[in-house]
């Protein structure tokens, strides 16, 4: 689903590639053309041919994929924005770029107070991805959904 969302937001035609995906788990699936296209475009998340493309995406994976799809330059991570995102955290550059641009913020406690955490490896639910997509479109593409 993430590969399809990224293609749609970026206006990329997934049928520009006619090959099968290298990831065997994606072959014969409805998302096969999206995965093949993402692989051909060398999107970071789709470089690992052992990843199960049907599993839930993490918060960090969503950001790196969407920002890469729309070709947003990523800032060097400093590891100072969230307590659980260091300079070496996977996709820290995408996380910190999106946070600095107002696309994402850290989590909050039950009272709505910031926790200082981002939870980069937590799976994304539909509400979270809808909000991220909406803000990516508004902030980076100037489209108010």
GROMACS .gro file of N, CA and C in nm:
model
  435
    1UNK      N    1   0.082  -0.120   0.000
    1UNK     CA    2   0.000   0.000   0.000
    1UNK      C    3   0.087   0.126   0.000
    2UNK      N    4   0.198   0.123   0.074
    2UNK     CA    5   0.286   0.239   0.080
    2UNK      C    6   0.344   0.271  -0.057
    3UNK      N    7   0.385   0.170  -0.130
    3UNK     CA    8   0.440   0.193  -0.265
    3UNK      C    9   0.335   0.259  -0.354
    4UNK      N   10   0.211   0.214  -0.346
    4UNK     CA   11   0.104   0.274  -0.426
    4UNK      C   12   0.080   0.418  -0.385
    5UNK      N   13   0.072   0.444  -0.255
    5UNK     CA   14   0.051   0.582  -0.207
    5UNK      C   15   0.162   0.674  -0.255
    6UNK      N   16   0.285   0.628  -0.247
    6UNK     CA   17   0.398   0.710  -0.289
    6UNK      C   18   0.391   0.741  -0.439
    7UNK      N   19   0.354   0.642  -0.518
    7UNK     CA   20   0.339   0.664  -0.663
    7UNK      C   21   0.230   0.766  -0.692
    8UNK      N   22   0.117   0.751  -0.623
    8UNK     CA   23   0.004   0.842  -0.645
    8UNK      C   24   0.039   0.985  -0.606
    9UNK      N   25   0.098   1.004  -0.489
    9UNK     CA   26   0.134   1.138  -0.443
    9UNK      C   27   0.235   1.203  -0.536
   10UNK      N   28   0.330   1.125  -0.584
   10UNK     CA   29   0.436   1.179  -0.670
   10UNK      C   30   0.394   1.187  -0.817
   11UNK      N   31   0.279   1.132  -0.851
   11UNK     CA   32   0.234   1.134  -0.991
   11UNK      C   33   0.317   1.045  -1.081
   12UNK      N   34   0.364   0.933  -1.027
   12UNK     CA   35   0.448   0.840  -1.103
   12UNK      C   36   0.361   0.728  -1.157
   13UNK      N   37   0.379   0.698  -1.285
   13UNK     CA   38   0.308   0.587  -1.349
   13UNK      C   39   0.382   0.458  -1.320
   14UNK      N   40   0.322   0.372  -1.242
   14UNK     CA   41   0.386   0.246  -1.202
   14UNK      C   42   0.405   0.151  -1.320
   15UNK      N   43   0.338   0.176  -1.431
   15UNK     CA   44   0.348   0.088  -1.547
   15UNK      C   45   0.461   0.127  -1.641
   16UNK      N   46   0.540   0.228  -1.604
   16UNK     CA   47   0.656   0.266  -1.686
   16UNK      C   48   0.759   0.154  -1.691
   17UNK      N   49   0.757   0.066  -1.593
   17UNK     CA   50   0.843  -0.051  -1.595
   17UNK      C   51   0.757  -0.173  -1.627
   18UNK      N   52   0.808  -0.259  -1.709
   18UNK     CA   53   0.729  -0.376  -1.748
   18UNK      C   54   0.784  -0.505  -1.687
   19UNK      N   55   0.884  -0.492  -1.603
   19UNK     CA   56   0.945  -0.613  -1.546
   19UNK      C   57   0.874  -0.657  -1.417
   20UNK      N   58   0.898  -0.780  -1.382
   20UNK     CA   59   0.848  -0.833  -1.256
   20UNK      C   60   0.934  -0.777  -1.143
   21UNK      N   61   0.879  -0.764  -1.024
   21UNK     CA   62   0.961  -0.720  -0.912
   21UNK      C   63   1.066  -0.826  -0.878
   22UNK      N   64   1.180  -0.781  -0.832
   22UNK     CA   65   1.284  -0.874  -0.788
   22UNK      C   66   1.245  -0.941  -0.657
   23UNK      N   67   1.170  -0.872  -0.575
   23UNK     CA   68   1.121  -0.929  -0.450
   23UNK      C   69   1.016  -1.035  -0.483
   24UNK      N   70   1.049  -1.161  -0.458
   24UNK     CA   71   0.960  -1.272  -0.494
   24UNK      C   72   0.824  -1.264  -0.424
   25UNK      N   73   0.821  -1.206  -0.305
   25UNK     CA   74   0.696  -1.197  -0.231
   25UNK      C   75   0.597  -1.100  -0.295
   26UNK      N   76   0.646  -1.015  -0.382
   26UNK     CA   77   0.559  -0.917  -0.448
   26UNK      C   78   0.504  -0.968  -0.580
   27UNK      N   79   0.564  -1.072  -0.633
   27UNK     CA   80   0.522  -1.124  -0.764
   27UNK      C   81   0.381  -1.181  -0.757
   28UNK      N   82   0.302  -1.147  -0.858
   28UNK     CA   83   0.166  -1.198  -0.867
   28UNK      C   84   0.066  -1.130  -0.773
   29UNK      N   85   0.109  -1.028  -0.704
   29UNK     CA   86   0.023  -0.956  -0.611
   29UNK      C   87  -0.030  -0.830  -0.679
   30UNK      N   88  -0.138  -0.773  -0.626
   30UNK     CA   89  -0.194  -0.651  -0.685
   30UNK      C   90  -0.093  -0.537  -0.682
   31UNK      N   91  -0.002  -0.539  -0.585
   31UNK     CA   92   0.095  -0.430  -0.571
   31UNK      C   93   0.225  -0.456  -0.648
   32UNK      N   94   0.230  -0.563  -0.724
   32UNK     CA   95   0.349  -0.600  -0.800
   32UNK      C   96   0.407  -0.486  -0.886
   33UNK      N   97   0.325  -0.415  -0.965
   33UNK     CA   98   0.382  -0.309  -1.048
   33UNK      C   99   0.441  -0.194  -0.965
   34UNK      N  100   0.383  -0.168  -0.849
   34UNK     CA  101   0.433  -0.060  -0.763
   34UNK      C  102   0.568  -0.097  -0.703
   35UNK      N  103   0.580  -0.221  -0.660
   35UNK     CA  104   0.706  -0.266  -0.602
   35UNK      C  105   0.815  -0.270  -0.710
   36UNK      N  106   0.782  -0.320  -0.828
   36UNK     CA  107   0.880  -0.324  -0.938
   36UNK      C  108   0.927  -0.183  -0.973
   37UNK      N  109   0.836  -0.089  -0.978
   37UNK     CA  110   0.870   0.050  -1.007
   37UNK      C  111   0.957   0.109  -0.896
   38UNK      N  112   0.921   0.083  -0.771
   38UNK     CA  113   1.000   0.134  -0.657
   38UNK      C  114   1.140   0.075  -0.659
   39UNK      N  115   1.152  -0.053  -0.693
   39UNK     CA  116   1.284  -0.116  -0.704
   39UNK      C  117   1.366  -0.050  -0.814
   40UNK      N  118   1.304  -0.029  -0.930
   40UNK     CA  119   1.373   0.031  -1.043
   40UNK      C  120   1.419   0.174  -1.011
   41UNK      N  121   1.341   0.245  -0.931
   41UNK     CA  122   1.375   0.382  -0.891
   41UNK      C  123   1.474   0.385  -0.775
   42UNK      N  124   1.507   0.267  -0.724
   42UNK     CA  125   1.604   0.250  -0.616
   42UNK      C  126   1.559   0.318  -0.487
   43UNK      N  127   1.430   0.311  -0.460
   43UNK     CA  128   1.380   0.364  -0.333
   43UNK      C  129   1.438   0.280  -0.221
   44UNK      N  130   1.488   0.345  -0.120
   44UNK     CA  131   1.562   0.281  -0.012
   44UNK      C  132   1.490   0.159   0.046
   45UNK      N  133   1.365   0.172   0.079
   45UNK     CA  134   1.291   0.065   0.142
   45UNK      C  135   1.281  -0.059   0.055
   46UNK      N  136   1.288  -0.043  -0.075
   46UNK     CA  137   1.266  -0.153  -0.167
   46UNK      C  138   1.396  -0.214  -0.219
   47UNK      N  139   1.509  -0.180  -0.156
   47UNK     CA  140   1.637  -0.239  -0.193
   47UNK      C  141   1.655  -0.380  -0.135
   48UNK      N  142   1.594  -0.406  -0.021
   48UNK     CA  143   1.605  -0.535   0.045
   48UNK      C  144   1.500  -0.629  -0.014
   49UNK      N  145   1.545  -0.727  -0.090
   49UNK     CA  146   1.455  -0.819  -0.159
   49UNK      C  147   1.393  -0.922  -0.066
   50UNK      N  148   1.432  -0.922   0.060
   50UNK     CA  149   1.376  -1.017   0.156
   50UNK      C  150   1.263  -0.956   0.239
   51UNK      N  151   1.241  -0.825   0.227
   51UNK     CA  152   1.136  -0.759   0.303
   51UNK      C  153   1.000  -0.806   0.253
   52UNK      N  154   0.911  -0.832   0.346
   52UNK     CA  155   0.775  -0.872   0.310
   52UNK      C  156   0.697  -0.745   0.275
   53UNK      N  157   0.666  -0.723   0.148
   53UNK     CA  158   0.597  -0.600   0.108
   53UNK      C  159   0.452  -0.592   0.157
   54UNK      N  160   0.400  -0.700   0.213
   54UNK     CA  161   0.262  -0.699   0.262
   54UNK      C  162   0.255  -0.667   0.412
   55UNK      N  163   0.370  -0.654   0.477
   55UNK     CA  164   0.369  -0.624   0.620
   55UNK      C  165   0.342  -0.476   0.643
   56UNK      N  166   0.309  -0.443   0.766
   56UNK     CA  167   0.283  -0.302   0.801
   56UNK      C  168   0.413  -0.222   0.792
   57UNK      N  169   0.403  -0.103   0.735
   57UNK     CA  170   0.520  -0.014   0.725
   57UNK      C  171   0.539   0.058   0.858
   58UNK      N  172   0.664   0.093   0.886
   58UNK     CA  173   0.693   0.170   1.008
   58UNK      C  174   0.684   0.319   0.979
   59UNK      N  175   0.682   0.397   1.087
   59UNK     CA  176   0.676   0.543   1.073
   59UNK      C  177   0.795   0.596   0.994
   60UNK      N  178   0.913   0.545   1.023
   60UNK     CA  179   1.033   0.588   0.950
   60UNK      C  180   1.028   0.549   0.803
   61UNK      N  181   0.981   0.428   0.774
   61UNK     CA  182   0.972   0.381   0.636
   61UNK      C  183   0.875   0.465   0.554
   62UNK      N  184   0.764   0.503   0.614
   62UNK     CA  185   0.666   0.586   0.544
   62UNK      C  186   0.730   0.719   0.503
   63UNK      N  187   0.799   0.780   0.596
   63UNK     CA  188   0.859   0.911   0.566
   63UNK      C  189   0.967   0.901   0.459
   64UNK      N  190   1.059   0.806   0.474
   64UNK     CA  191   1.166   0.798   0.375
   64UNK      C  192   1.111   0.768   0.236
   65UNK      N  193   1.008   0.684   0.227
   65UNK     CA  194   0.951   0.649   0.097
   65UNK      C  195   0.879   0.767   0.033
   66UNK      N  196   0.796   0.835   0.110
   66UNK     CA  197   0.724   0.950   0.054
   66UNK      C  198   0.818   1.063   0.014
   67UNK      N  199   0.915   1.093   0.099
   67UNK     CA  200   1.008   1.202   0.067
   67UNK      C  201   1.096   1.166  -0.052
   68UNK      N  202   1.135   1.040  -0.063
   68UNK     CA  203   1.214   0.999  -0.178
   68UNK      C  204   1.130   1.003  -0.306
   69UNK      N  205   1.005   0.963  -0.297
   69UNK     CA  206   0.918   0.962  -0.415
   69UNK      C  207   0.898   1.101  -0.473
   70UNK      N  208   0.888   1.202  -0.385
   70UNK     CA  209   0.867   1.338  -0.435
   70UNK      C  210   0.997   1.418  -0.440
   71UNK      N  211   1.109   1.349  -0.418
   71UNK     CA  212   1.243   1.404  -0.437
   71UNK      C  213   1.274   1.523  -0.345
   72UNK      N  214   1.249   1.503  -0.216
   72UNK     CA  215   1.280   1.605  -0.117
   72UNK      C  216   1.422   1.582  -0.066
   73UNK      N  217   1.504   1.685  -0.070
   73UNK     CA  218   1.640   1.675  -0.017
   73UNK      C  219   1.634   1.656   0.134
   74UNK      N  220   1.712   1.562   0.185
   74UNK     CA  221   1.711   1.532   0.326
   74UNK      C  222   1.827   1.601   0.397
   75UNK      N  223   1.798   1.653   0.515
   75UNK     CA  224   1.901   1.718   0.595
   75UNK      C  225   1.983   1.614   0.670
   76UNK      N  226   2.107   1.648   0.699
   76UNK     CA  227   2.189   1.559   0.781
   76UNK      C  228   2.127   1.550   0.919
   77UNK      N  229   2.105   1.429   0.970
   77UNK     CA  230   2.043   1.416   1.103
   77UNK      C  231   2.138   1.457   1.215
   78UNK      N  232   2.083   1.521   1.314
   78UNK     CA  233   2.161   1.566   1.430
   78UNK      C  234   2.134   1.479   1.552
   79UNK      N  235   2.020   1.411   1.553
   79UNK     CA  236   1.985   1.327   1.667
   79UNK      C  237   1.941   1.406   1.788
   80UNK      N  238   1.889   1.526   1.765
   80UNK     CA  239   1.851   1.613   1.877
   80UNK      C  240   1.701   1.645   1.883
   81UNK      N  241   1.623   1.597   1.787
   81UNK     CA  242   1.480   1.631   1.782
   81UNK      C  243   1.394   1.540   1.869
   82UNK      N  244   1.428   1.413   1.873
   82UNK     CA  245   1.350   1.315   1.947
   82UNK      C  246   1.445   1.229   2.030
   83UNK      N  247   1.400   1.190   2.147
   83UNK     CA  248   1.485   1.109   2.235
   83UNK      C  249   1.514   0.970   2.177
   84UNK      N  250   1.429   0.920   2.089
   84UNK     CA  251   1.448   0.787   2.033
   84UNK      C  252   1.495   0.788   1.887
   85UNK      N  253   1.543   0.903   1.841
   85UNK     CA  254   1.600   0.913   1.705
   85UNK      C  255   1.739   0.975   1.717
   86UNK      N  256   1.840   0.891   1.700
   86UNK     CA  257   1.978   0.939   1.703
   86UNK      C  258   2.026   0.961   1.560
   87UNK      N  259   2.146   1.008   1.545
   87UNK     CA  260   2.201   1.029   1.411
   87UNK      C  261   2.209   0.898   1.333
   88UNK      N  262   2.221   0.787   1.403
   88UNK     CA  263   2.237   0.657   1.336
   88UNK      C  264   2.107   0.578   1.326
   89UNK      N  265   1.996   0.633   1.373
   89UNK     CA  266   1.867   0.565   1.360
   89UNK      C  267   1.834   0.553   1.212
   90UNK      N  268   1.786   0.435   1.174
   90UNK     CA  269   1.746   0.413   1.035
   90UNK      C  270   1.644   0.519   0.993
   91UNK      N  271   1.671   0.587   0.884
   91UNK     CA  272   1.586   0.691   0.826
   91UNK      C  273   1.579   0.819   0.910
   92UNK      N  274   1.677   0.839   0.998
   92UNK     CA  275   1.680   0.960   1.081
   92UNK      C  276   1.678   1.086   0.996
   93UNK      N  277   1.743   1.084   0.880
   93UNK     CA  278   1.745   1.202   0.794
   93UNK      C  279   1.605   1.238   0.745
   94UNK      N  280   1.527   1.138   0.706
   94UNK     CA  281   1.390   1.164   0.661
   94UNK      C  282   1.301   1.208   0.777
   95UNK      N  283   1.319   1.143   0.891
   95UNK     CA  284   1.239   1.177   1.009
   95UNK      C  285   1.263   1.321   1.051
   96UNK      N  286   1.389   1.360   1.062
   96UNK     CA  287   1.421   1.495   1.107
   96UNK      C  288   1.386   1.600   1.002
   97UNK      N  289   1.399   1.567   0.875
   97UNK     CA  290   1.360   1.661   0.769
   97UNK      C  291   1.210   1.686   0.777
   98UNK      N  292   1.132   1.580   0.786
   98UNK     CA  293   0.986   1.593   0.793
   98UNK      C  294   0.943   1.667   0.920
   99UNK      N  295   1.009   1.641   1.031
   99UNK     CA  296   0.976   1.708   1.156
   99UNK      C  297   1.009   1.857   1.148
  100UNK      N  298   1.124   1.891   1.093
  100UNK     CA  299   1.164   2.031   1.080
  100UNK      C  300   1.068   2.107   0.988
  101UNK      N  301   1.012   2.037   0.890
  101UNK     CA  302   0.922   2.099   0.794
  101UNK      C  303   0.776   2.098   0.842
  102UNK      N  304   0.750   2.042   0.959
  102UNK     CA  305   0.615   2.042   1.015
  102UNK      C  306   0.524   1.932   0.964
  103UNK      N  307   0.582   1.830   0.903
  103UNK     CA  308   0.501   1.719   0.851
  103UNK      C  309   0.468   1.619   0.962
  104UNK      N  310   0.560   1.598   1.053
  104UNK     CA  311   0.538   1.507   1.165
  104UNK      C  312   0.585   1.572   1.294
  105UNK      N  313   0.536   1.519   1.403
  105UNK     CA  314   0.583   1.561   1.534
  105UNK      C  315   0.592   1.436   1.620
  106UNK      N  316   0.644   1.449   1.736
  106UNK     CA  317   0.656   1.334   1.824
  106UNK      C  318   0.523   1.291   1.881
  107UNK      N  319   0.527   1.183   1.953
  107UNK     CA  320   0.405   1.130   2.014
  107UNK      C  321   0.367   1.212   2.138
  108UNK      N  322   0.245   1.192   2.182
  108UNK     CA  323   0.196   1.260   2.302
  108UNK      C  324   0.144   1.155   2.399
  109UNK      N  325   0.136   1.194   2.526
  109UNK     CA  326   0.082   1.103   2.627
  109UNK      C  327  -0.070   1.113   2.627
  110UNK      N  328  -0.134   1.047   2.720
  110UNK     CA  329  -0.280   1.044   2.725
  110UNK      C  330  -0.342   1.180   2.753
  111UNK      N  331  -0.262   1.275   2.801
  111UNK     CA  332  -0.311   1.410   2.828
  111UNK      C  333  -0.277   1.508   2.715
  112UNK      N  334  -0.217   1.455   2.607
  112UNK     CA  335  -0.181   1.540   2.494
  112UNK      C  336  -0.049   1.611   2.509
  113UNK      N  337   0.029   1.575   2.612
  113UNK     CA  338   0.160   1.637   2.633
  113UNK      C  339   0.267   1.567   2.550
  114UNK      N  340   0.358   1.640   2.489
  114UNK     CA  341   0.464   1.577   2.410
  114UNK      C  342   0.552   1.486   2.496
  115UNK      N  343   0.588   1.372   2.439
  115UNK     CA  344   0.672   1.276   2.511
  115UNK      C  345   0.819   1.289   2.473
  116UNK      N  346   0.846   1.358   2.362
  116UNK     CA  347   0.983   1.367   2.313
  116UNK      C  348   1.025   1.246   2.232
  117UNK      N  349   0.929   1.158   2.205
  117UNK     CA  350   0.957   1.035   2.129
  117UNK      C  351   0.890   1.042   1.991
  118UNK      N  352   0.951   0.973   1.895
  118UNK     CA  353   0.892   0.964   1.761
  118UNK      C  354   0.843   0.822   1.732
  119UNK      N  355   0.905   0.722   1.791
  119UNK     CA  356   0.870   0.582   1.766
  119UNK      C  357   0.892   0.543   1.620
  120UNK      N  358   1.016   0.555   1.570
  120UNK     CA  359   1.043   0.534   1.428
  120UNK      C  360   1.017   0.393   1.377
  121UNK      N  361   1.020   0.294   1.464
  121UNK     CA  362   1.000   0.156   1.418
  121UNK      C  363   0.859   0.105   1.445
  122UNK      N  364   0.772   0.192   1.497
  122UNK     CA  365   0.634   0.152   1.522
  122UNK      C  366   0.557   0.146   1.391
  123UNK      N  367   0.468   0.047   1.377
  123UNK     CA  368   0.386   0.041   1.255
  123UNK      C  369   0.292   0.160   1.248
  124UNK      N  370   0.263   0.201   1.128
  124UNK     CA  371   0.175   0.316   1.104
  124UNK      C  372   0.032   0.265   1.086
  125UNK      N  373  -0.062   0.333   1.148
  125UNK     CA  374  -0.201   0.296   1.124
  125UNK      C  375  -0.260   0.387   1.015
  126UNK      N  376  -0.379   0.357   0.971
  126UNK     CA  377  -0.440   0.432   0.860
  126UNK      C  378  -0.459   0.580   0.891
  127UNK      N  379  -0.498   0.612   1.012
  127UNK     CA  380  -0.517   0.752   1.049
  127UNK      C  381  -0.385   0.829   1.043
  128UNK      N  382  -0.278   0.767   1.092
  128UNK     CA  383  -0.147   0.833   1.090
  128UNK      C  384  -0.098   0.855   0.948
  129UNK      N  385  -0.113   0.754   0.864
  129UNK     CA  386  -0.066   0.769   0.727
  129UNK      C  387  -0.150   0.871   0.651
  130UNK      N  388  -0.279   0.877   0.680
  130UNK     CA  389  -0.364   0.978   0.616
  130UNK      C  390  -0.319   1.119   0.654
  131UNK      N  391  -0.286   1.139   0.781
  131UNK     CA  392  -0.239   1.269   0.826
  131UNK      C  393  -0.103   1.303   0.763
  132UNK      N  394  -0.013   1.206   0.761
  132UNK     CA  395   0.119   1.229   0.700
  132UNK      C  396   0.103   1.264   0.553
  133UNK      N  397   0.022   1.186   0.481
  133UNK     CA  398  -0.001   1.213   0.337
  133UNK      C  399  -0.057   1.353   0.315
  134UNK      N  400  -0.155   1.389   0.395
  134UNK     CA  401  -0.216   1.521   0.384
  134UNK      C  402  -0.113   1.632   0.403
  135UNK      N  403  -0.028   1.617   0.504
  135UNK     CA  404   0.073   1.720   0.531
  135UNK      C  405   0.185   1.718   0.427
  136UNK      N  406   0.223   1.602   0.379
  136UNK     CA  407   0.324   1.595   0.272
  136UNK      C  408   0.274   1.669   0.149
  137UNK      N  409   0.148   1.646   0.113
  137UNK     CA  410   0.091   1.712  -0.004
  137UNK      C  411   0.084   1.863   0.017
  138UNK      N  412   0.044   1.906   0.135
  138UNK     CA  413   0.032   2.048   0.163
  138UNK      C  414   0.167   2.118   0.173
  139UNK      N  415   0.258   2.062   0.251
  139UNK     CA  416   0.387   2.125   0.277
  139UNK      C  417   0.480   2.123   0.155
  140UNK      N  418   0.491   2.008   0.092
  140UNK     CA  419   0.589   1.993  -0.016
  140UNK      C  420   0.534   2.016  -0.156
  141UNK      N  421   0.405   1.990  -0.176
  141UNK     CA  422   0.349   2.000  -0.309
  141UNK      C  423   0.252   2.118  -0.324
  142UNK      N  424   0.221   2.184  -0.213
  142UNK     CA  425   0.131   2.298  -0.219
  142UNK      C  426  -0.013   2.261  -0.249
  143UNK      N  427  -0.049   2.135  -0.221
  143UNK     CA  428  -0.184   2.087  -0.247
  143UNK      C  429  -0.255   2.072  -0.114
  144UNK      N  430  -0.367   2.140  -0.101
  144UNK     CA  431  -0.446   2.130   0.022
  144UNK      C  432  -0.554   2.025  -0.002
  145UNK      N  433  -0.532   1.904   0.055
  145UNK     CA  434  -0.629   1.796   0.032
  145UNK      C  435  -0.764   1.822   0.097
   0.00000   0.00000   0.00000
